[in-house]
Tab-separated table of C-alpha atoms in Angstrom:
chain	number	residue	atom	x	y	z
A	1	MET	CA	126.813	106.626	75.789
A	2	THR	CA	129.992	104.582	75.288
A	3	VAL	CA	132.959	106.438	73.817
A	4	ARG	CA	134.813	104.163	71.405
A	5	VAL	CA	138.534	104.935	71.522
A	6	GLY	CA	141.333	104.581	69.007
A	7	VAL	CA	144.819	104.771	70.563
A	8	VAL	CA	147.876	105.866	68.611
A	9	GLY	CA	151.093	104.533	70.144
A	10	LEU	CA	149.905	101.339	71.829
A	11	SER	CA	153.001	99.195	71.333
A	12	ALA	CA	153.199	95.468	72.027
A	13	THR	CA	156.685	96.011	73.471
A	14	GLY	CA	155.463	98.530	76.055
A	15	SER	CA	154.780	102.251	75.985
A	16	TRP	CA	153.136	105.018	78.021
A	17	ALA	CA	149.911	104.179	76.209
A	18	SER	CA	150.085	100.557	77.380
A	19	TYR	CA	151.193	101.353	80.963
A	20	ALA	CA	148.821	104.256	81.613
A	21	HIS	CA	146.110	104.838	79.007
A	22	LEU	CA	144.993	101.277	78.335
A	23	PRO	CA	144.427	100.235	81.984
A	24	ALA	CA	142.851	103.630	82.703
A	25	LEU	CA	140.414	103.324	79.807
A	26	ARG	CA	139.488	99.812	80.897
A	27	ALA	CA	138.847	101.028	84.451
A	28	VAL	CA	136.646	104.006	83.562
A	29	GLU	CA	132.994	103.466	82.830
A	30	GLY	CA	131.842	104.694	79.433
A	31	PHE	CA	134.970	103.976	77.370
A	32	GLU	CA	135.834	101.071	75.086
A	33	VAL	CA	139.163	100.649	73.297
A	34	ARG	CA	138.122	99.653	69.795
A	35	ALA	CA	141.177	100.395	67.678
A	36	LEU	CA	144.872	101.166	67.662
A	37	ALA	CA	147.431	102.498	65.214
A	38	THR	CA	151.185	101.995	65.104
A	39	SER	CA	153.889	102.646	62.530
A	40	SER	CA	153.506	99.409	60.533
A	41	PRO	CA	150.899	96.715	59.802
A	42	GLU	CA	153.054	94.130	61.572
A	43	SER	CA	153.467	96.113	64.798
A	44	ALA	CA	149.792	97.115	64.762
A	45	GLN	CA	148.678	93.501	64.480
A	46	ALA	CA	151.100	92.444	67.222
A	47	ALA	CA	149.724	95.110	69.552
A	48	ALA	CA	146.121	94.219	68.728
A	49	GLU	CA	146.780	90.588	69.602
A	50	ALA	CA	148.730	91.474	72.760
A	51	TYR	CA	146.005	93.727	74.172
A	52	GLY	CA	142.865	92.238	72.669
A	53	VAL	CA	141.976	95.316	70.608
A	54	PRO	CA	139.595	94.510	67.707
A	55	LEU	CA	140.869	96.897	65.015
A	56	ALA	CA	144.489	97.537	64.000
A	57	PHE	CA	145.738	100.270	61.645
A	58	SER	CA	149.123	101.435	60.406
A	59	SER	CA	147.693	104.829	59.446
A	60	VAL	CA	146.352	107.431	61.862
A	61	GLU	CA	144.197	108.818	59.058
A	62	ASP	CA	142.507	105.418	58.617
A	63	LEU	CA	141.995	105.047	62.374
A	64	ALA	CA	140.553	108.558	62.722
A	65	ARG	CA	138.119	108.031	59.847
A	66	CYS	CA	136.947	104.658	61.112
A	67	ASP	CA	133.224	104.696	61.957
A	68	GLU	CA	133.933	102.677	65.112
A	69	VAL	CA	136.187	105.358	66.635
A	70	ASP	CA	134.693	108.306	68.548
A	71	LEU	CA	137.878	109.576	70.247
A	72	VAL	CA	141.483	109.535	69.010
A	73	VAL	CA	144.181	109.337	71.704
A	74	VAL	CA	147.670	110.396	70.560
A	75	ALA	CA	150.310	108.987	72.917
A	76	VAL	CA	153.548	108.881	70.916
A	77	LYS	CA	156.873	110.720	70.991
A	78	VAL	CA	156.546	114.510	70.950
A	79	PRO	CA	158.175	115.100	67.521
A	80	HIS	CA	155.240	113.230	65.911
A	81	HIS	CA	152.420	115.037	67.734
A	82	ARG	CA	151.845	117.814	65.219
A	83	GLU	CA	151.456	115.585	62.163
A	84	LEU	CA	149.274	112.975	63.880
A	85	VAL	CA	147.054	115.463	65.706
A	86	LEU	CA	146.383	117.405	62.502
A	87	GLU	CA	145.385	114.163	60.754
A	88	ALA	CA	142.999	113.308	63.582
A	89	LEU	CA	141.499	116.807	63.658
A	90	SER	CA	140.910	116.691	59.904
A	91	ALA	CA	138.627	113.684	60.461
A	92	GLU	CA	136.464	115.866	62.741
A	93	LYS	CA	136.931	113.490	65.670
A	94	PRO	CA	137.569	114.482	69.287
A	95	VAL	CA	141.281	114.225	70.099
A	96	LEU	CA	143.248	113.730	73.308
A	97	CYS	CA	146.969	114.449	72.883
A	98	GLU	CA	149.480	113.626	75.571
A	99	TRP	CA	151.524	116.457	77.048
A	100	PRO	CA	153.648	118.124	75.733
A	101	LEU	CA	151.075	119.152	73.175
A	102	ALA	CA	153.754	120.026	70.618
A	103	ASN	CA	157.447	120.557	69.965
A	104	GLY	CA	157.589	124.184	71.044
A	105	VAL	CA	155.244	127.122	71.302
A	106	ASP	CA	154.894	127.742	67.536
A	107	GLU	CA	153.631	124.208	66.881
A	108	ALA	CA	151.345	124.471	69.913
A	109	ALA	CA	149.844	127.687	68.531
A	110	GLU	CA	149.244	125.976	65.177
A	111	LEU	CA	147.479	123.035	66.826
A	112	ALA	CA	145.399	125.267	69.091
A	113	SER	CA	144.280	127.244	66.053
A	114	ALA	CA	143.405	124.080	64.128
A	115	ALA	CA	141.397	122.822	67.124
A	116	GLU	CA	139.213	125.906	67.559
A	117	GLY	CA	135.572	124.901	67.835
A	118	LYS	CA	136.481	121.215	68.173
A	119	HIS	CA	136.793	118.758	71.040
A	120	ALA	CA	140.572	118.703	71.499
A	121	TYR	CA	142.169	117.961	74.860
A	122	VAL	CA	145.684	117.797	76.288
A	123	GLY	CA	146.851	115.110	78.704
A	124	PHE	CA	147.411	117.012	81.948
A	125	GLN	CA	146.325	114.163	84.192
A	126	GLY	CA	147.967	115.617	87.303
A	127	THR	CA	145.127	118.042	87.965
A	128	ALA	CA	142.662	115.131	88.017
A	129	ALA	CA	144.610	113.197	90.681
A	130	PRO	CA	142.635	112.872	93.951
A	131	ALA	CA	145.347	114.434	96.142
A	132	VAL	CA	145.734	117.403	93.793
A	133	ARG	CA	141.991	118.078	93.804
A	134	TYR	CA	141.972	117.820	97.614
A	135	LEU	CA	144.874	120.261	97.899
A	136	GLN	CA	143.060	122.747	95.680
A	137	ASP	CA	140.004	122.476	97.925
A	138	LEU	CA	142.127	122.968	101.072
A	139	ILE	CA	143.579	126.189	99.656
A	140	ALA	CA	140.213	127.411	98.329
A	141	ASP	CA	138.545	126.690	101.695
A	142	GLY	CA	141.132	128.828	103.519
A	143	PHE	CA	143.195	126.157	105.298
A	144	VAL	CA	146.346	128.295	105.078
A	145	GLY	CA	144.543	131.637	105.035
A	146	GLU	CA	146.046	134.153	102.633
A	147	LEU	CA	148.853	132.566	100.658
A	148	VAL	CA	152.235	134.082	101.549
A	149	SER	CA	154.855	131.898	99.864
A	150	THR	CA	155.431	128.454	98.427
A	151	SER	CA	158.537	126.419	97.633
A	152	LEU	CA	158.758	123.164	95.684
A	153	ILE	CA	161.727	120.971	94.897
A	154	ALA	CA	161.525	117.773	92.841
A	155	THR	CA	163.728	115.226	91.077
A	156	ALA	CA	163.072	113.324	87.844
A	157	GLY	CA	165.005	111.246	85.345
A	158	PRO	CA	166.399	110.211	82.980
A	159	TRP	CA	167.909	113.674	82.466
A	160	GLY	CA	171.221	113.805	84.271
A	161	GLY	CA	171.481	110.032	84.539
A	162	PRO	CA	171.898	106.895	82.434
A	163	VAL	CA	169.593	106.306	79.467
A	164	GLY	CA	168.812	103.407	77.169
A	165	ASN	CA	168.226	103.298	73.438
A	166	ARG	CA	164.517	104.030	73.914
A	167	THR	CA	165.085	107.094	76.090
A	168	GLU	CA	168.201	108.608	74.506
A	169	TYR	CA	166.068	110.922	72.329
A	170	LEU	CA	164.955	112.731	75.509
A	171	LEU	CA	168.451	114.191	75.863
A	172	ASP	CA	168.217	116.073	72.547
A	173	LYS	CA	166.569	119.428	73.225
A	174	SER	CA	165.457	119.782	69.601
A	175	ASN	CA	163.046	116.842	70.052
A	176	GLY	CA	160.910	118.867	72.458
A	177	ALA	CA	160.707	116.046	75.017
A	178	THR	CA	162.812	117.440	77.852
A	179	LEU	CA	162.859	117.822	81.613
A	180	LEU	CA	161.400	121.305	81.084
A	181	SER	CA	158.716	120.416	78.553
A	182	ILE	CA	157.561	117.080	79.993
A	183	VAL	CA	158.127	117.000	83.747
A	184	PHE	CA	158.187	120.704	84.571
A	185	GLY	CA	155.173	121.222	82.312
A	186	HIS	CA	153.165	118.608	84.211
A	187	LEU	CA	154.474	119.852	87.551
A	188	VAL	CA	153.724	123.544	87.027
A	189	ASP	CA	150.253	122.772	85.669
A	190	SER	CA	149.279	120.961	88.885
A	191	PHE	CA	151.113	123.555	91.001
A	192	SER	CA	149.161	126.367	89.320
A	193	TYR	CA	145.870	124.476	89.670
A	194	ILE	CA	146.392	124.424	93.438
A	195	VAL	CA	147.998	127.762	94.350
A	196	GLY	CA	147.493	129.925	91.248
A	197	ASP	CA	149.410	130.948	88.146
A	198	LEU	CA	152.741	132.706	87.929
A	199	ALA	CA	152.346	136.381	87.043
A	200	ASP	CA	156.070	136.969	86.472
A	201	LEU	CA	159.247	134.951	86.799
A	202	ASN	CA	163.013	134.675	86.725
A	203	ALA	CA	164.704	131.434	85.702
A	204	THR	CA	168.063	129.677	85.739
A	205	THR	CA	168.584	126.473	83.783
A	206	GLY	CA	171.609	124.389	82.905
A	207	THR	CA	172.909	121.094	81.573
A	208	ARG	CA	175.179	120.065	84.407
A	209	ARG	CA	175.758	116.566	83.025
A	210	PRO	CA	176.415	117.127	79.309
A	211	THR	CA	177.426	113.489	78.728
A	212	VAL	CA	175.642	110.449	80.128
A	213	LEU	CA	175.956	106.708	79.703
A	214	ASN	CA	173.699	104.757	77.346
A	215	THR	CA	173.498	101.464	79.216
A	216	ASP	CA	172.338	99.583	76.105
A	217	SER	CA	175.220	100.620	73.866
A	218	GLY	CA	177.817	101.129	76.605
A	219	GLU	CA	178.711	104.491	75.055
A	220	PHE	CA	178.561	107.990	76.454
A	221	VAL	CA	176.145	110.283	74.627
A	222	THR	CA	175.729	114.047	74.519
A	223	ALA	CA	172.873	115.802	76.299
A	224	THR	CA	171.630	119.226	75.178
A	225	ALA	CA	168.430	119.294	77.235
A	226	GLU	CA	168.637	121.002	80.626
A	227	ASP	CA	168.903	118.819	83.718
A	228	GLU	CA	168.514	121.655	86.259
A	229	ILE	CA	165.632	124.158	86.259
A	230	VAL	CA	165.021	126.859	88.862
A	231	VAL	CA	162.096	129.270	88.569
A	232	THR	CA	161.238	132.021	91.038
A	233	GLY	CA	158.455	134.535	90.747
A	234	THR	CA	155.234	136.059	91.962
A	235	LEU	CA	151.845	134.389	91.715
A	236	THR	CA	148.790	136.267	90.488
A	237	ASN	CA	147.569	136.354	94.095
A	238	GLY	CA	150.786	138.062	95.223
A	239	ALA	CA	152.474	135.072	96.879
A	240	ILE	CA	156.190	134.457	96.326
A	241	ALA	CA	157.029	131.154	94.671
A	242	SER	CA	160.036	129.004	93.844
A	243	LEU	CA	160.282	125.730	91.932
A	244	HIS	CA	163.479	123.708	91.506
A	245	LEU	CA	163.344	120.627	89.272
A	246	ARG	CA	166.489	118.502	89.213
A	247	GLY	CA	167.640	115.731	86.944
A	248	MET	CA	168.175	112.175	88.134
A	249	ASN	CA	169.845	111.802	91.512
A	250	ASP	CA	169.319	108.620	93.525
A	251	HIS	CA	170.100	110.421	96.796
A	252	SER	CA	167.666	113.321	96.393
A	253	SER	CA	164.101	113.558	97.640
A	254	LYS	CA	161.591	112.961	94.853
A	255	LEU	CA	159.301	115.848	95.789
A	256	ILE	CA	158.987	118.234	98.737
A	257	TRP	CA	156.515	121.110	98.602
A	258	GLU	CA	155.670	123.637	101.307
A	259	ILE	CA	152.776	126.094	101.138
A	260	ASN	CA	152.783	128.887	103.719
A	261	GLY	CA	149.882	131.176	104.583
A	262	THR	CA	148.736	133.647	107.205
A	263	GLU	CA	146.695	130.978	109.023
A	264	GLY	CA	148.329	127.655	108.237
A	265	HIS	CA	150.971	125.543	106.565
A	266	LEU	CA	150.954	122.536	104.217
A	267	ARG	CA	153.780	120.134	103.414
A	268	ILE	CA	153.525	117.635	100.574
A	269	ASP	CA	155.993	114.763	100.172
A	270	GLY	CA	155.844	112.895	96.878
A	271	THR	CA	157.164	109.638	95.480
A	272	GLY	CA	157.920	111.025	91.998
A	273	GLY	CA	158.772	114.170	90.106
A	274	THR	CA	155.161	115.240	89.511
A	275	LEU	CA	152.022	115.525	91.619
A	276	ALA	CA	150.356	112.744	89.619
A	277	ASN	CA	152.451	110.335	91.700
A	278	PRO	CA	151.370	109.283	95.212
A	279	VAL	CA	151.866	112.006	97.833
A	280	THR	CA	151.544	112.425	101.582
A	281	ILE	CA	149.898	115.647	102.761
A	282	ARG	CA	150.579	117.165	106.182
A	283	GLY	CA	149.137	120.360	107.552
A	284	ALA	CA	148.840	122.596	110.578
A	285	ARG	CA	146.865	125.708	111.492
A	286	GLY	CA	147.885	128.238	114.111
A	287	ASP	CA	149.895	126.551	116.885
A	288	ASP	CA	148.840	123.028	115.888
A	289	VAL	CA	151.437	120.332	115.299
A	290	LEU	CA	151.937	119.320	111.661
A	291	SER	CA	149.893	116.160	111.115
A	292	GLU	CA	148.847	113.995	108.191
A	293	LEU	CA	145.746	114.982	106.226
A	294	PRO	CA	144.521	111.867	104.392
A	295	VAL	CA	142.575	112.461	101.195
A	296	PRO	CA	138.912	112.169	102.231
A	297	ASP	CA	136.546	109.595	100.821
A	298	GLY	CA	134.906	110.687	97.599
A	299	TYR	CA	138.005	112.002	95.820
A	300	ASP	CA	139.398	108.655	94.632
A	301	HIS	CA	137.202	106.752	92.181
A	302	HIS	CA	139.906	104.263	91.156
A	303	ALA	CA	141.617	103.155	94.352
A	304	ASP	CA	142.582	99.827	92.764
A	305	LEU	CA	144.981	101.726	90.485
A	306	VAL	CA	146.836	103.586	93.272
A	307	GLY	CA	150.590	103.531	92.711
A	308	SER	CA	150.314	102.833	88.987
A	309	PRO	CA	150.715	105.312	86.099
A	310	ALA	CA	147.055	104.692	85.259
A	311	HIS	CA	145.692	106.130	88.519
A	312	ALA	CA	145.708	109.839	87.655
A	313	VAL	CA	145.037	109.069	83.986
A	314	ALA	CA	141.836	107.208	84.898
A	315	HIS	CA	140.585	110.256	86.807
A	316	ALA	CA	141.467	112.411	83.797
A	317	TYR	CA	139.280	110.161	81.637
A	318	ASP	CA	136.444	110.543	84.167
A	319	ARG	CA	136.690	114.285	83.582
A	320	LEU	CA	136.950	113.896	79.816
A	321	ARG	CA	133.873	111.668	79.662
A	322	LEU	CA	131.793	114.409	81.296
A	323	ASP	CA	133.072	116.960	78.780
A	324	LEU	CA	132.374	114.731	75.782
A	325	ASN	CA	128.852	114.108	77.055
A	326	GLY	CA	128.252	117.830	77.516
A	327	GLY	CA	128.214	117.698	81.306
A	328	SER	CA	131.144	119.982	82.133
A	329	LYS	CA	134.105	121.977	80.865
A	330	GLN	CA	136.783	120.562	83.147
A	331	ALA	CA	139.208	118.760	80.842
A	332	PRO	CA	142.173	120.931	79.764
A	333	ASP	CA	141.934	121.753	76.064
A	334	PHE	CA	144.462	122.793	73.424
A	335	ALA	CA	144.052	126.471	74.350
A	336	HIS	CA	145.130	125.575	77.885
A	337	GLY	CA	148.034	123.574	76.484
A	338	LEU	CA	149.124	126.622	74.495
A	339	LEU	CA	149.134	128.737	77.676
A	340	ARG	CA	151.452	126.236	79.323
A	341	HIS	CA	153.749	126.177	76.277
A	342	ARG	CA	153.901	129.969	76.458
A	343	LEU	CA	154.877	129.712	80.119
A	344	LEU	CA	157.717	127.315	79.266
A	345	ASP	CA	158.779	129.672	76.481
A	346	ALA	CA	158.920	132.527	79.011
A	347	ILE	CA	161.083	130.369	81.292
A	348	GLU	CA	163.514	129.728	78.453
A	349	ARG	CA	163.640	133.455	77.610
A	350	ALA	CA	164.245	134.349	81.246
A	351	ALA	CA	167.085	131.822	81.484
A	352	GLU	CA	168.663	132.960	78.203
A	353	THR	CA	168.407	136.716	78.811
A	354	GLY	CA	168.546	137.001	82.588
A	355	SER	CA	165.494	139.257	82.377
A	356	ARG	CA	162.327	138.913	84.405
A	357	GLN	CA	159.378	137.826	82.271
A	358	CYS	CA	155.762	138.895	82.706
A	359	ILE	CA	153.332	136.087	81.901
A	360	GLN	CA	150.474	137.127	79.658
A	361	GLY	CA	147.143	135.363	79.381
A	362	GLN	CA	147.517	133.027	82.382
């Protein structure tokens, strides 16, 4: 069965939907992009012509109620997620909403409640990436033995560095599209998928660069979103963990992650701030020398997309197709998204109060 998709946020001038979702949907068997919706009839028509999409709408409600749409994909700025997702859910159509699910834990709880009993998914594509699935299997198969400790450090922009007019809104914490909510959310979801959830944590966060340059306007603008995040804690399996996510720094490594166990060691070097980006995996057991562990054949179903934003997203759609066709329960849903929002909320509380937080429901 072909799933006919309507995409919200597919802009003719470029967007995450056009860079990642559109090529992913066109690469995955069983999906067809039939419709799109943008903020005006003119921009919708321009996008439809640019990408060859048959149906164009300026209303999410009209798109969601269209008989030629089986799945609504919401890939717009975070402040608009709540309104658009609720409209799509009211049409009784399956919904995929990009992460972050909502602007804060209260909105996430509202959306998770509204989605009960429905097909509603959140865009955590990192856990579908071939290397991430391979790492989970390595840990589950005992490559490192009993997990002892793990340390991850990563760097991501534009927080802490220059922005343009299109990205300036990311600096305003009230918009809910921050280094913590977007990048750390993606990062910790993949991290937890591989080594297990945090059971408790301490956190330190800060905005070390409170003013940054807008290269489009030439003016310096104020940042209220954190550009440094450090989380330490204990995993549910007892291992000690630390994660440090830094804002933009051209001289810093993009991602370095070490996983230590009683029998072995893994080191992951990444090309971006999340594990959805290409990574190199090295490992050693006992007295062996650390050597590269290539991802085995069978994990990557879309090798032609390697290095593009669509690579992990295409694998996420593979997983979603199985769920929609009743073949599995692998795709992360809104309830899972709410758990991750609660984790981020606990990190903020820990940073604000200096008190260790126990994580419930992970």
